[in-house]
C-alpha positions as CSV (number, residue, x, y, z in Angstrom):
1,M,154.6,86.6,144.3
2,R,151.3,86.4,142.5
3,V,148.6,85.0,144.8
4,G,145.7,82.6,143.2
5,I,143.1,80.4,144.2
6,S,141.9,77.0,143.4
7,I,137.9,76.9,144.1
8,S,136.8,73.8,146.1
9,S,134.9,71.8,144.1
10,T,133.6,69.0,146.4
11,Y,130.9,69.9,149.1
12,S,128.7,67.9,151.4
13,V,125.2,69.2,150.3
14,S,121.6,67.6,150.2
15,D,120.8,70.4,147.2
16,P,123.3,69.9,144.6
17,S,122.7,73.7,143.6
18,E,124.0,74.6,146.9
19,G,127.5,73.7,146.2
20,A,127.6,75.3,143.2
21,R,126.3,78.4,144.8
22,N,129.3,78.4,147.3
23,M,131.7,77.9,144.3
24,I,130.0,81.0,142.5
25,E,130.3,83.1,145.9
26,R,133.9,82.2,146.3
27,A,134.8,83.3,142.9
28,A,133.1,86.2,143.1
29,T,134.9,87.3,146.4
30,A,138.2,85.9,145.1
31,R,137.9,88.9,142.3
32,Q,136.8,91.3,145.1
33,A,140.1,90.4,147.0
34,D,142.1,91.1,143.8
35,L,143.7,87.6,143.8
36,D,145.9,86.9,140.7
37,S,144.4,83.9,139.4
38,L,141.5,81.3,139.5
39,F,141.4,77.5,139.1
40,V,139.6,74.5,139.7
41,G,140.3,71.1,140.2
42,D,139.6,67.7,138.4
43,H,138.2,64.3,139.9
44,H,135.6,61.8,139.0
45,I,133.9,58.6,140.1
46,T,133.3,60.4,143.1
47,T,130.7,59.1,146.1
48,Q,129.9,62.8,146.9
49,P,129.0,66.0,144.9
50,Y,132.2,67.4,142.8
51,Y,131.6,69.8,140.5
52,Q,133.2,69.2,137.0
53,N,135.7,71.7,135.9
54,S,134.6,72.7,132.4
55,P,131.1,73.7,133.0
56,M,132.0,75.2,136.4
57,L,134.9,77.2,135.0
58,G,132.7,78.3,132.4
59,R,130.1,79.7,135.0
60,L,133.0,81.2,137.3
61,L,134.4,83.3,134.5
62,A,131.1,85.3,134.7
63,E,132.4,86.5,138.0
64,W,135.8,87.0,137.2
65,N,138.1,89.5,135.6
66,N,140.8,89.8,132.9
67,K,143.3,87.9,134.9
68,P,144.4,84.3,134.0
69,A,142.2,81.5,135.2
70,G,142.3,77.8,133.9
71,A,141.6,74.3,135.7
72,L,143.4,71.5,136.1
73,Y,142.9,68.3,133.8
74,L,144.1,64.6,134.6
75,L,145.1,64.4,130.8
76,P,145.1,60.4,130.6
77,L,141.3,60.4,131.7
78,W,140.2,62.9,128.7
79,H,139.9,62.2,125.1
80,P,142.7,64.9,123.8
81,V,140.3,66.3,121.0
82,L,137.2,66.8,123.2
83,L,139.6,68.4,125.6
84,A,141.5,70.7,123.2
85,E,137.8,71.6,122.0
86,Q,136.7,72.6,125.8
87,I,139.9,74.5,126.5
88,A,139.6,76.3,123.4
89,T,136.1,77.4,123.9
90,L,137.0,78.4,127.6
91,A,139.8,80.6,126.2
92,A,137.2,82.4,123.8
93,I,134.8,83.1,126.5
94,M,137.3,84.6,129.2
95,Q,139.0,88.1,129.1
96,G,142.4,86.8,130.3
97,R,144.8,83.9,129.4
98,F,144.1,80.2,129.8
99,I,146.3,78.4,131.9
100,L,146.2,74.6,131.7
101,Q,147.1,72.6,135.1
102,C,147.5,69.2,134.2
103,A,148.7,66.0,135.9
104,L,149.0,62.2,135.8
105,G,146.1,61.2,138.0
106,G,147.2,58.5,140.9
107,E,144.0,57.1,141.9
108,R,143.3,53.4,140.6
109,P,139.5,53.3,141.1
110,Q,139.3,56.7,139.2
111,S,141.2,55.4,136.3
112,E,139.6,52.3,136.2
113,G,136.0,54.1,136.4
114,M,137.1,56.1,133.5
115,G,138.4,53.1,131.3
116,V,142.0,53.8,131.6
117,D,145.0,51.4,132.2
118,M,147.2,52.9,134.6
119,K,150.5,51.5,133.2
120,Y,149.9,53.7,130.4
121,R,149.2,57.0,132.3
122,V,152.6,58.5,131.4
123,P,152.7,57.8,127.6
124,M,148.8,58.8,127.4
125,F,149.6,62.1,129.2
126,E,152.8,62.9,126.7
127,D,150.6,62.2,123.7
128,S,147.5,63.7,125.0
129,L,149.5,67.3,125.7
130,D,151.2,66.8,122.1
131,I,147.8,66.3,120.3
132,M,146.3,69.2,121.7
133,R,149.0,71.5,121.0
134,R,148.9,70.6,117.5
135,L,145.3,71.0,117.4
136,W,145.6,74.6,118.9
137,A,148.1,75.5,116.4
138,G,145.9,74.5,113.7
139,E,146.7,71.6,112.7
140,T,144.8,68.6,111.4
141,V,145.8,65.1,113.8
142,T,146.0,61.6,113.2
143,H,146.9,59.2,116.2
144,E,146.6,55.5,116.9
145,R,148.4,54.7,119.6
146,F,145.6,55.5,122.4
147,W,142.8,57.0,120.6
148,N,141.5,56.0,117.1
149,I,142.1,59.8,115.9
150,K,141.5,60.5,111.9
151,N,142.2,63.9,110.8
152,A,140.8,65.7,113.4
153,R,140.8,69.5,113.5
154,I,139.0,71.9,115.7
155,A,137.8,75.4,115.9
156,P,137.8,77.9,117.2
157,L,141.5,78.1,118.0
158,P,142.6,79.9,121.0
159,A,143.6,83.5,120.1
160,Q,146.5,83.2,122.8
161,N,148.8,80.4,123.5
162,I,147.6,78.0,126.2
163,E,150.4,77.9,129.0
164,V,150.7,74.8,130.6
165,W,151.7,74.1,134.2
166,V,152.2,70.4,135.3
167,G,151.7,69.1,138.8
168,S,154.5,66.8,139.7
169,S,157.0,65.7,142.6
170,A,158.7,62.6,141.8
171,P,162.3,63.3,140.3
172,A,161.0,61.7,136.8
173,A,158.0,63.6,136.7
174,L,159.9,66.7,137.5
175,N,162.2,66.3,134.6
176,R,159.1,65.5,132.5
177,T,157.5,68.8,133.7
178,A,160.6,70.9,133.0
179,R,160.8,69.2,129.2
180,L,157.2,69.6,128.6
181,A,155.5,72.5,130.3
182,E,156.1,76.3,130.8
183,G,155.5,76.1,134.5
184,W,155.6,73.6,137.7
185,L,152.9,73.2,140.2
186,A,154.2,71.8,143.7
187,Q,151.8,69.6,145.7
188,P,149.9,71.2,148.6
189,G,150.9,68.6,151.2
190,L,154.7,69.4,151.0
191,S,156.7,71.3,153.8
192,L,158.4,74.5,153.1
193,Q,161.6,72.8,153.0
194,G,160.1,69.9,150.9
195,A,158.9,72.1,148.6
196,T,162.0,74.1,148.3
197,D,164.2,70.8,147.9
198,Q,161.6,69.9,144.7
199,L,161.9,73.4,143.4
200,N,165.8,72.9,143.1
201,Q,165.4,69.5,141.3
202,Y,162.9,71.0,138.9
203,R,165.3,74.2,138.1
204,Q,168.2,71.7,137.6
205,A,166.1,69.7,135.2
206,C,165.1,73.0,133.5
207,A,168.9,74.0,133.1
208,E,169.1,70.4,131.6
209,H,166.5,71.0,129.0
210,N,167.6,74.6,128.6
211,R,163.8,75.8,129.5
212,Q,163.2,79.0,131.6
213,P,159.9,78.2,133.3
214,N,157.2,81.2,133.3
215,A,156.0,80.1,136.7
216,V,157.3,78.0,139.7
217,A,153.9,77.6,141.8
218,V,152.6,76.1,145.0
219,R,149.5,75.2,146.5
220,R,148.4,75.8,149.9
221,D,145.5,75.1,152.0
222,I,144.8,78.0,154.0
223,F,143.0,79.3,156.8
224,V,143.4,83.1,157.4
225,G,141.7,84.0,160.8
226,A,140.7,87.2,162.2
227,S,143.2,86.5,165.0
228,T,145.9,84.4,165.9
229,Q,143.7,82.7,168.4
230,E,140.8,81.8,165.9
231,A,143.7,80.7,163.8
232,E,145.1,78.4,166.2
233,A,141.6,77.0,167.3
234,F,140.8,76.2,163.7
235,K,144.4,74.3,163.4
236,S,144.1,72.0,166.3
237,K,140.6,70.9,165.2
238,A,141.8,70.3,161.6
239,V,145.0,68.5,162.9
240,A,143.0,66.3,165.2
241,K,140.7,65.1,162.3
242,G,143.8,64.2,160.3
243,Y,142.8,67.0,157.5
244,R,143.3,65.6,154.2
245,G,146.5,63.3,155.5
246,F,148.4,66.6,155.4
247,A,151.5,67.2,158.3
248,P,150.4,70.2,160.1
249,E,153.6,72.0,158.8
250,S,152.1,72.0,155.2
251,M,148.6,73.6,156.4
252,L,148.9,77.5,156.0
253,V,147.1,78.6,159.2
254,G,147.2,82.0,160.8
255,S,146.3,85.6,161.1
256,V,147.0,87.9,158.3
257,A,150.3,88.9,159.3
258,Q,151.3,85.0,160.2
259,V,150.3,84.3,156.5
260,A,152.1,86.9,154.9
261,D,155.1,86.2,156.6
262,E,154.8,82.4,155.7
263,L,154.3,83.2,152.0
264,A,157.3,85.6,152.2
265,N,159.3,82.4,152.8
266,F,158.0,81.0,149.7
267,V,159.3,83.9,147.6
268,D,162.5,83.8,149.3
269,A,162.8,80.1,148.3
270,G,162.0,81.4,144.5
271,F,158.6,80.2,144.0
272,T,156.6,83.0,141.9
273,D,153.0,82.0,142.5
274,V,151.0,80.6,145.3
275,I,147.4,78.5,144.8
276,I,145.4,78.7,147.7
277,R,142.6,76.5,148.5
278,S,140.1,77.3,151.5
279,M,140.4,74.6,154.4
280,S,137.2,75.4,155.8
281,S,133.8,73.7,154.3
282,N,131.9,76.6,156.6
283,Q,130.9,79.2,153.6
284,S,131.1,82.1,155.7
285,E,134.2,81.1,157.3
286,A,135.7,80.4,153.6
287,L,134.6,83.8,152.3
288,A,136.0,85.6,155.0
289,G,139.3,84.1,154.4
290,I,139.4,84.7,150.9
291,E,138.5,88.4,151.9
292,R,141.5,88.8,154.2
293,M,143.7,87.5,151.1
294,A,143.7,91.2,150.0
295,E,145.2,92.2,153.2
296,V,148.1,89.3,153.2
297,K,148.5,90.2,149.2
298,A,149.2,93.9,150.8
299,Q,151.3,93.2,153.4
300,L,153.4,90.5,151.3
301,E,153.7,93.1,148.6
302,G,155.1,95.6,151.2
303,S,157.7,93.0,152.5
304,V,159.2,92.0,149.6
């Protein structure tokens, strides 16, 4: 199993530069821990600082290495020509290959704030992905359905194919992912059983479309404690505060050995990648947890 990280993009800070520094430090620590991929998320119309993905990823790549990296983009919220240009530029900056994580975006205030009618999200998503792929292939694109695009071309073009992972969960969305993407990303709030059930649905859809995915990934919000006791104390507080509305069993919290054992269950279920996200808002705790992921990886590799 490959272990990647999604760097949290939101921080409750009075000085905006502090949150940016936190992201940079976490990326550097992830490189030192030899994690396998690096991502940032996508969110808009926020009430607290949220660092936007394209510029932040460009900065974080200076701390990264030649392993894959990328970002999540909620495709209906973006103009596809602009996004195709930004991703092609990011692909030129980085040493490794770019992975585009993408999704529909389900929050109405976010869509309305960006001027997007939510009832068109699915066809906008599909059209956007098609337009970007054609642009990355060097085609000239004209489109009038959702965007008034006339004879668009981009440069530079990506030197490597942009691999696409789609985050999805409903049966129709899983089928769309199997049809359109190279990989699937399971949601972080799922239990192991829930994620496995959806994986089986996705595998069936891939078989129906005669597609073989490059990656079947799952996101996990984690806390890796120095001991079982520290991890249990952290989880108790997180559960009491209703952390992100997640069920306790979806939180990956424990000592190095416990987290490695839990991840081995996802390997057995057939997942190829886990993308972790630090649960702690305390920077020192988050950095320590990322550092311990090096030990988690070593134990996980020794057990499979």
